[in-house]
XYZ file of C-alpha atoms in Angstrom:
631
model
C 129.830 87.003 108.112
C 130.241 89.702 110.345
C 126.512 88.800 111.854
C 126.656 85.159 111.690
C 125.043 84.191 108.069
C 126.796 81.916 106.500
C 126.584 82.493 101.886
C 127.821 78.890 100.067
C 130.702 78.663 97.393
C 132.460 76.798 95.553
C 136.727 76.193 95.874
C 138.874 75.025 92.935
C 142.370 74.972 94.348
C 145.287 75.181 93.068
C 147.761 72.958 93.061
C 151.358 74.751 93.419
C 153.974 74.460 96.290
C 153.495 78.097 96.965
C 150.719 80.265 98.241
C 148.104 80.784 95.705
C 145.925 84.108 94.774
C 143.089 83.714 94.681
C 140.342 84.919 91.986
C 136.922 85.144 93.620
C 133.696 86.195 91.784
C 130.108 86.793 93.714
C 127.236 86.555 91.904
C 123.357 85.899 92.556
C 122.747 82.663 89.642
C 123.154 79.995 91.687
C 126.409 78.264 91.541
C 124.852 75.301 91.283
C 122.385 75.031 88.417
C 122.594 79.384 86.370
C 126.150 79.850 86.500
C 127.770 75.625 87.044
C 128.787 75.532 83.042
C 130.258 78.361 82.821
C 131.763 78.404 85.676
C 133.413 75.580 84.824
C 135.027 76.423 81.723
C 137.060 78.807 83.574
C 138.179 77.665 87.295
C 138.870 74.567 87.042
C 141.955 75.636 83.923
C 143.015 78.543 86.732
C 143.716 76.094 89.199
C 146.275 74.456 87.406
C 147.396 77.133 86.323
C 148.139 78.009 90.009
C 145.231 79.687 91.087
C 142.531 79.111 93.721
C 138.711 80.360 92.038
C 136.116 81.011 94.989
C 132.669 81.489 93.157
C 129.833 82.729 96.089
C 126.286 82.883 95.954
C 124.846 86.154 97.884
C 123.428 86.439 100.320
C 119.799 85.679 99.998
C 120.405 83.788 96.257
C 121.514 80.164 95.260
C 122.752 78.626 99.403
C 123.839 80.921 101.319
C 121.855 81.997 103.536
C 120.042 85.647 104.934
C 118.109 87.914 102.170
C 118.099 89.735 98.848
C 117.618 93.201 98.702
C 118.564 95.417 95.667
C 121.423 95.175 92.836
C 125.128 95.813 94.563
C 123.299 97.247 97.627
C 125.556 97.888 100.940
C 125.008 94.521 102.394
C 125.955 93.105 99.200
C 129.544 95.005 98.955
C 130.607 94.466 102.611
C 129.360 90.723 102.532
C 132.043 90.265 99.616
C 134.514 92.679 101.602
C 134.764 90.337 104.380
C 134.517 88.132 102.460
C 138.371 88.978 100.260
C 139.541 89.205 104.129
C 138.480 85.646 104.586
C 140.645 84.900 101.904
C 143.474 86.375 102.552
C 143.740 84.767 106.390
C 143.786 81.050 104.555
C 146.041 78.960 104.640
C 146.373 78.742 101.764
C 146.487 81.801 100.442
C 149.583 84.116 99.361
C 147.151 87.039 100.812
C 146.433 88.878 97.262
C 143.147 88.240 96.211
C 141.612 89.759 92.367
C 138.038 90.114 91.243
C 136.628 89.657 87.954
C 132.985 89.114 86.468
C 130.543 89.673 83.295
C 128.233 91.913 83.488
C 126.667 91.131 87.871
C 130.347 90.024 88.613
C 131.576 93.325 86.301
C 129.681 95.534 88.206
C 130.822 94.843 92.784
C 134.510 93.856 90.511
C 134.326 97.539 89.856
C 132.664 98.825 92.925
C 134.463 96.361 94.974
C 137.878 97.958 93.787
C 136.486 101.361 94.968
C 135.850 100.112 98.042
C 140.020 99.521 98.138
C 140.608 96.496 101.048
C 144.631 95.661 101.261
C 144.397 92.700 99.538
C 142.413 93.519 95.859
C 144.580 93.351 93.671
C 143.828 93.421 90.528
C 139.737 92.566 88.880
C 138.585 92.397 85.062
C 135.554 93.313 84.142
C 133.335 92.631 81.682
C 130.213 93.633 80.022
C 130.040 96.424 83.367
C 128.840 100.024 83.373
C 131.323 102.581 85.236
C 127.705 105.161 84.604
C 124.113 103.096 86.707
C 122.290 105.800 85.301
C 123.631 106.650 81.971
C 125.122 103.223 80.631
C 122.860 99.977 81.797
C 119.292 98.189 81.042
C 117.722 101.049 83.298
C 118.141 104.097 81.784
C 120.301 105.167 78.194
C 120.340 108.653 77.095
C 117.463 110.224 80.778
C 115.385 107.549 78.249
C 113.427 104.714 79.920
C 114.326 101.225 78.772
C 112.262 98.542 78.434
C 115.009 96.197 79.827
C 114.293 98.101 83.160
C 111.280 95.623 83.430
C 113.309 92.372 82.389
C 115.652 92.524 83.896
C 113.040 93.240 87.395
C 111.029 90.968 86.888
C 114.164 87.791 86.056
C 115.652 89.081 88.960
C 112.873 88.332 91.430
C 112.759 84.993 89.845
C 115.442 83.946 89.851
C 116.290 85.710 94.103
C 112.720 83.810 94.698
C 114.245 79.906 94.237
C 114.579 77.615 96.370
C 118.729 76.471 98.066
C 119.308 72.786 97.459
C 118.767 70.511 100.384
C 121.709 68.667 99.180
C 124.089 72.183 100.360
C 121.250 72.764 103.013
C 119.554 70.046 104.561
C 116.233 69.313 106.046
C 116.112 73.778 107.214
C 115.793 74.432 103.219
C 112.079 74.599 103.292
C 112.714 76.908 106.737
C 115.360 78.658 104.347
C 113.346 79.630 100.846
C 109.673 80.121 103.699
C 111.818 83.451 104.478
C 113.542 83.743 101.770
C 110.052 84.251 99.897
C 108.362 87.134 103.188
C 111.356 89.292 102.487
C 111.363 89.432 98.631
C 109.455 92.717 97.375
C 110.178 93.383 93.343
C 112.826 95.735 92.562
C 110.850 96.979 89.778
C 109.373 99.783 91.651
C 113.020 100.959 93.427
C 114.251 101.621 90.161
C 111.478 103.297 87.942
C 111.239 105.437 91.017
C 114.650 105.687 90.592
C 114.521 108.283 87.465
C 117.630 110.839 87.864
C 120.904 110.588 88.352
C 120.676 110.687 92.261
C 122.716 109.035 95.470
C 121.363 106.148 94.871
C 122.594 105.291 91.443
C 125.659 107.387 91.943
C 126.242 104.893 94.344
C 128.254 102.553 93.226
C 128.806 104.142 89.576
C 132.894 104.406 89.507
C 132.884 107.469 87.882
C 132.186 109.849 90.546
C 135.519 108.922 92.256
C 137.737 106.820 89.767
C 140.489 107.970 92.189
C 139.148 105.619 94.636
C 139.998 101.899 92.029
C 143.882 101.379 92.712
C 142.783 98.545 91.630
C 144.462 96.743 88.030
C 141.815 96.792 85.980
C 141.287 95.734 83.275
C 138.139 96.133 80.805
C 135.723 93.657 78.208
C 133.510 94.428 76.048
C 131.715 93.553 73.261
C 130.176 95.176 69.995
C 128.042 92.989 70.165
C 126.403 94.127 73.337
C 125.066 97.076 75.481
C 127.925 97.630 76.916
C 129.873 98.744 75.295
C 131.051 102.094 76.186
C 132.514 101.408 79.348
C 136.318 100.286 77.988
C 136.174 104.042 76.038
C 135.226 105.443 79.473
C 137.227 103.488 82.533
C 140.300 103.984 80.083
C 139.883 107.764 79.854
C 139.117 107.545 83.970
C 141.500 104.832 85.364
C 144.350 105.873 82.763
C 147.283 103.740 83.855
C 145.806 101.457 85.700
C 143.746 99.928 83.557
C 143.804 98.355 80.106
C 140.952 97.252 77.748
C 139.094 94.945 75.307
C 137.238 95.731 73.278
C 135.322 92.406 70.870
C 132.213 91.296 68.360
C 130.986 89.491 71.120
C 127.256 89.657 72.803
C 127.046 88.830 76.630
C 129.014 86.389 77.268
C 132.336 85.349 78.183
C 134.786 85.584 75.209
C 135.964 82.579 75.379
C 132.313 81.461 74.762
C 130.793 84.396 72.851
C 129.373 84.915 69.288
C 130.476 86.191 66.831
C 133.411 84.512 66.440
C 136.254 85.782 66.565
C 136.707 84.718 70.526
C 138.880 85.295 72.861
C 141.893 83.061 74.732
C 140.042 84.766 78.158
C 141.932 81.562 80.141
C 145.065 82.367 79.167
C 144.652 86.434 79.292
C 143.226 86.378 82.213
C 145.858 83.580 83.511
C 148.442 86.083 82.068
C 146.965 89.307 83.895
C 146.385 87.840 87.681
C 149.577 85.770 87.624
C 151.622 89.954 86.917
C 149.450 91.581 89.577
C 148.977 88.873 92.597
C 151.680 86.364 91.486
C 155.144 88.372 90.755
C 154.032 86.344 87.013
C 156.703 88.077 84.711
C 154.654 89.433 81.611
C 155.171 91.666 78.896
C 153.418 95.432 78.974
C 149.867 95.690 77.063
C 148.292 97.900 75.102
C 145.924 100.399 76.144
C 143.346 98.814 74.485
C 142.908 96.298 72.295
C 140.396 96.484 69.506
C 137.755 94.663 67.145
C 137.895 96.511 64.240
C 134.980 95.293 62.163
C 133.358 95.757 59.140
C 131.088 94.304 56.790
C 128.697 92.348 59.250
C 125.135 91.185 58.183
C 122.475 91.869 60.268
C 121.331 87.994 59.087
C 124.542 86.148 60.023
C 126.510 86.931 62.733
C 129.277 84.262 63.324
C 131.925 85.171 62.507
C 132.178 89.297 61.391
C 134.274 89.895 59.100
C 137.572 92.236 60.274
C 140.992 92.627 61.606
C 142.767 92.974 66.020
C 143.683 97.063 66.361
C 145.705 97.973 68.904
C 144.611 102.114 69.849
C 147.194 104.801 69.053
C 146.448 108.270 69.434
C 143.707 110.682 69.104
C 143.304 112.507 65.306
C 140.141 115.133 64.525
C 137.048 114.054 63.890
C 136.109 113.773 60.531
C 133.366 115.572 60.332
C 129.913 115.908 58.218
C 127.213 117.768 57.837
C 123.135 116.256 56.877
C 120.843 117.944 54.371
C 118.013 116.441 52.369
C 118.607 113.025 52.165
C 122.801 113.290 52.484
C 125.394 113.667 54.559
C 127.594 116.117 52.957
C 131.855 117.657 53.718
C 130.757 121.534 54.029
C 127.889 123.430 56.265
C 124.428 122.852 54.635
C 122.075 125.174 54.557
C 119.957 126.222 56.759
C 117.283 124.257 56.599
C 114.149 123.563 59.560
C 112.744 119.712 58.390
C 109.513 118.654 61.795
C 110.711 113.989 62.382
C 107.629 112.601 63.995
C 108.201 109.052 63.823
C 105.348 105.740 64.025
C 104.777 103.628 67.200
C 106.084 101.145 65.916
C 109.569 102.745 64.423
C 112.053 100.820 66.219
C 111.386 96.861 65.265
C 114.135 95.477 63.939
C 116.505 96.943 67.348
C 116.677 93.852 69.415
C 118.128 92.986 73.230
C 120.222 95.892 74.844
C 121.656 93.037 76.493
C 122.228 90.272 74.255
C 123.161 86.374 76.049
C 120.596 84.757 72.920
C 122.858 85.493 69.677
C 121.331 86.917 67.350
C 117.645 87.142 67.614
C 119.318 88.643 70.248
C 120.730 91.399 68.291
C 119.252 94.438 65.763
C 118.335 92.902 63.095
C 117.976 94.266 59.215
C 117.414 97.831 60.189
C 116.224 98.913 56.712
C 111.751 99.443 57.935
C 112.991 101.128 60.619
C 114.949 103.085 58.477
C 112.650 103.533 56.050
C 110.356 105.338 59.555
C 113.333 107.862 60.572
C 114.817 111.208 58.327
C 117.676 109.604 57.071
C 121.025 111.299 55.282
C 123.930 109.073 53.443
C 127.862 109.374 52.171
C 128.232 106.824 50.092
C 132.135 105.203 51.305
C 134.461 106.109 47.424
C 137.279 104.522 49.931
C 137.381 102.535 53.171
C 136.239 104.620 56.187
C 137.084 104.500 59.580
C 135.137 104.978 62.709
C 136.772 104.000 66.262
C 136.057 105.944 69.648
C 132.123 107.434 70.055
C 130.713 109.709 67.504
C 128.973 112.484 68.066
C 125.990 115.061 67.298
C 125.485 118.390 67.822
C 121.652 119.891 66.735
C 118.924 122.885 67.151
C 116.225 121.981 67.483
C 112.060 122.780 68.687
C 109.198 120.638 70.258
C 105.985 121.056 70.350
C 105.211 118.605 73.503
C 107.359 119.390 76.564
C 109.069 116.138 76.981
C 111.173 113.929 73.578
C 113.096 111.154 72.327
C 115.597 112.275 70.537
C 117.422 108.695 68.963
C 120.600 108.762 67.055
C 121.459 105.134 64.756
C 124.643 104.941 62.125
C 124.013 102.377 59.906
C 126.458 100.190 57.284
C 124.464 100.632 54.177
C 125.495 97.709 51.803
C 125.413 97.215 48.020
C 122.000 95.207 48.109
C 120.795 97.142 50.585
C 120.715 95.808 54.088
C 122.073 98.535 56.896
C 123.606 97.273 59.877
C 123.153 99.427 63.076
C 127.431 100.194 63.849
C 125.659 102.906 66.565
C 122.976 103.916 68.608
C 122.506 106.837 70.401
C 119.345 107.985 72.817
C 118.672 111.234 74.280
C 115.304 111.771 75.996
C 115.420 115.477 75.495
C 114.051 116.298 79.192
C 117.862 115.092 80.174
C 120.123 117.368 77.656
C 121.363 119.407 80.053
C 121.593 116.949 82.671
C 120.530 113.876 84.037
C 120.782 115.636 88.389
C 117.559 117.921 86.991
C 116.034 117.114 84.185
C 114.661 119.573 83.143
C 111.168 119.333 80.292
C 111.540 121.784 76.901
C 109.687 124.606 76.128
C 107.271 124.169 72.955
C 108.438 126.325 70.237
C 111.804 126.475 71.507
C 114.546 125.856 69.003
C 117.612 124.413 71.683
C 121.078 123.740 71.459
C 121.497 119.700 71.460
C 124.411 117.134 71.601
C 123.848 113.719 71.524
C 126.914 110.600 72.473
C 125.958 107.448 70.409
C 128.038 104.483 71.902
C 131.480 103.892 71.188
C 131.701 101.878 68.315
C 134.854 100.717 65.605
C 134.082 100.192 62.248
C 135.452 99.988 59.140
C 133.452 101.043 55.827
C 134.071 99.791 52.241
C 133.845 101.097 49.818
C 130.325 101.145 47.839
C 128.477 101.023 50.345
C 127.606 104.389 52.928
C 126.925 105.352 55.730
C 123.487 106.250 57.066
C 122.367 108.654 60.433
C 118.859 107.946 60.974
C 117.390 109.905 63.204
C 113.414 109.207 64.511
C 111.143 109.815 67.935
C 110.841 106.782 68.342
C 112.820 103.586 68.686
C 110.349 100.721 70.706
C 110.506 98.443 71.845
C 114.239 98.985 73.363
C 112.751 102.854 74.519
C 109.901 103.647 76.411
C 107.952 105.857 74.611
C 107.594 109.422 75.688
C 103.874 110.537 77.768
C 102.339 112.416 75.176
C 103.094 112.309 70.535
C 105.788 114.541 69.629
C 107.169 116.796 66.655
C 110.207 117.973 66.741
C 111.782 120.620 63.984
C 115.194 120.194 63.147
C 117.639 122.840 62.402
C 119.883 121.807 60.027
C 121.980 123.947 59.124
C 122.924 123.738 62.857
C 124.136 120.241 62.449
C 127.011 118.887 62.263
C 128.330 114.109 63.134
C 131.552 114.421 64.419
C 132.997 110.871 63.171
C 136.387 110.093 66.210
C 138.791 109.347 65.132
C 142.368 107.748 65.864
C 145.498 106.212 64.814
C 146.281 102.807 65.344
C 148.379 99.719 64.597
C 147.154 96.043 64.017
C 147.929 93.643 66.501
C 147.193 90.139 67.010
C 145.013 88.771 69.346
C 144.770 85.291 70.677
C 141.544 82.680 69.955
C 140.532 79.863 71.912
C 142.535 76.754 70.997
C 139.529 74.534 73.164
C 136.072 74.761 73.327
C 136.649 74.683 77.544
C 132.018 75.045 78.192
C 130.908 72.057 78.917
C 128.133 70.419 77.628
C 125.157 69.182 80.201
C 122.959 67.034 79.598
C 119.753 67.809 78.127
C 117.009 66.057 78.991
C 114.196 67.517 77.110
C 114.346 70.797 74.265
C 113.815 74.295 74.484
C 111.308 75.484 72.431
C 111.931 79.192 71.039
C 110.136 82.144 69.235
C 111.400 85.461 69.113
C 110.484 89.112 67.740
C 106.760 87.833 65.870
C 106.089 91.304 65.073
C 102.316 92.133 64.763
C 99.931 95.186 64.533
C 103.312 97.424 66.131
C 103.680 94.695 69.027
C 106.624 92.414 70.362
C 106.312 88.943 71.612
C 109.205 86.899 72.139
C 108.566 83.051 73.417
C 112.083 81.015 75.030
C 111.469 77.660 76.903
C 115.267 76.529 77.358
C 116.110 73.008 77.907
C 115.990 71.342 79.797
C 119.018 70.553 81.543
C 120.851 68.197 84.499
C 124.199 68.708 86.350
C 125.858 65.518 85.404
C 127.319 65.571 88.642
C 125.475 67.650 91.546
C 122.420 65.806 90.143
C 120.251 69.375 89.598
C 117.204 69.361 86.950
C 116.938 72.881 85.840
C 113.769 74.157 83.844
C 113.898 78.053 82.992
C 111.597 79.699 80.237
C 110.340 83.544 79.153
C 107.052 85.359 77.871
C 107.991 89.020 77.258
C 104.910 91.801 75.359
C 105.784 94.525 74.572
C 102.315 96.821 72.624
C 101.621 100.623 72.254
C 97.960 100.982 72.382
C 95.976 102.067 69.691
C 94.204 105.890 68.626
C 94.062 108.080 70.834
C 95.641 106.961 74.149
C 98.951 106.532 73.837
C 100.553 104.750 76.300
C 103.040 101.730 76.728
C 101.294 98.493 77.683
C 104.192 95.728 78.295
C 104.346 92.619 80.322
C 107.059 90.178 81.043
C 107.629 86.532 82.853
C 109.428 84.814 84.555
C 109.452 81.106 84.459
C 111.868 78.309 86.714
C 111.293 74.802 87.809
C 114.126 73.033 89.884
C 114.023 69.136 90.664
C 116.764 66.787 93.686
C 115.842 63.565 93.022
C 112.397 63.605 93.208
C 111.593 66.953 94.407
C 109.834 69.413 91.931
C 110.231 74.089 93.089
C 109.143 75.781 90.107
C 108.528 79.201 90.620
C 106.799 82.117 88.437
C 107.413 85.976 88.204
C 105.469 88.199 86.688
C 105.074 92.019 85.720
C 102.443 94.252 83.628
C 103.724 97.710 83.121
C 101.221 99.747 81.913
C 102.818 103.833 80.639
C 100.501 106.210 81.529
C 101.026 109.760 80.505
C 101.408 111.506 84.333
C 101.929 107.126 86.048
C 103.929 104.122 85.918
C 101.534 101.224 86.314
C 102.603 97.866 87.416
C 101.003 94.451 88.597
C 102.973 91.880 90.017
C 102.615 88.692 91.031
C 105.097 86.633 92.661
C 104.046 82.445 92.738
C 105.476 79.397 93.455
C 105.111 75.456 94.034
C 106.451 72.491 95.228
C 105.478 69.350 93.651
C 102.640 71.060 91.555
C 101.141 71.917 95.095
C 100.639 75.954 94.973
C 102.675 76.536 98.369
C 103.430 80.857 97.930
C 101.630 83.668 95.719
C 102.270 87.319 96.570
C 100.779 89.972 94.934
C 101.756 94.159 94.374
C 100.198 96.846 92.690
C 101.788 100.520 92.509
C 101.106 103.681 90.596
C 104.822 105.308 90.437
C 104.591 109.026 89.428
C 106.346 109.984 85.982
C 109.641 112.784 86.249
C 110.939 113.793 83.359
C 110.829 110.023 81.143
């Protein structure tokens, strides 16, 4: 780097007579263990197709020198620009660079592209966002997500892991110690920034779509929290973007579930070949997406449906909730109270899903029973394609509260599958830059936009709109109990409609994800529920890398609870543990974070402990209270 810091990377070289385009991915997730299998499922195959691939550990992570400061920091993005310049100057490079990645790598690919380094000509961004405040793990509709606590704890533990002595040499302990001394929990910044201000605007490409000139392919999955980016990105980037949305969780789509999968290697070869190597390629539809149907929450291995290419938008299908039905015409004015129990939402699943079915929303029947529900019997197939919108008038009996809306497919046997989720912190009803509390008892018009979807309801099924004031533990509860009074005479649900044609999206011919040796099986307990408390425990398998010899194992434990009785507190506890073994040397990291969400404050107790060969070599404890700000 320009300041002398060295970043570690793996390079896959293209075998070709001419100079090669290069594909870059820069992550904090440790290329020699954390993402090793995933990297091997992509880069060697792209190298055989004429591309060089560079996978970089971000500053202060993996085997890279320096210290880690924050996600998508100025240091991170500047480093990536320097790496791009370095690539373009190499004798094997044709001077043209692409970026790709999922989640973190998808985020920084878009953000670096918006800085417009000259060699960067194309991007593939998977499971990312255009708006860091409104559509990420931190907030949703202005409401605080429990994933904010989860991922801040994960990153504290991940960034605390040591470099590999086989790469950095005898100085690894000194490098590790310097890394640990500089670490600060991300919890404090992420919970302190409760408004959509400069911190979240930086890196949100929706602030200036025109700045991003690189050709951009956006990929998302319906089973993931990051499902709105193709819609927002296509609207903002126009002809500079194309999109694919499939049924997948938060993984690369050539090995993700549910099936059908995507031949990602072929897609990446075509995309980067066209824009970085002047190879002939057909023009793609603006948005190819999977129209799911009749999905059962208990079996997500393969989703029924078909691939479609999106056409022109059609007028929305309007439905009007009243009684327990969705009607085709406006209904008389009626006022209905809504006050959900604190444990409504226990079947909500994770915000971003990686493990499989256990992370996904379960049968929604129990949560439906704790919500206000309106059903529409489906006589002929009903397609919902796009972002549903709910408009209604409501009043609260308290200054703050949340409104949660779910669309569900109710099967003939009563099974309820969640199609789309919308969350709105009502203090953010007019925007998140300057939130304002509700005036108790004063009705206000509210607009709630739900997550994008592409779903077909079959005849004999029912479309259900379920409304609640809680969705725990996915959404951290408001600071006090709240009752909403809904005026249903002014409520309308707008279901988006599009023309489309059926199309084909090729599946991979073979599984390219290598299976590393498992030295010890893991142990999992997912979503154990008791008395309104959610438990989740995962001890992953112990792996061994067949080439570099590293061994590693990761664990997570979480517990979320709402306080019983008169007190109204949210109590969240997250841990991240990891062991790394190089030959006979074993290092271990444990990050723990407890959050108590009180009426006026977020109270934190955070601890980081590190070991070498079972001897404690580092310990640090943080305690902090952050005022709640309209959240």
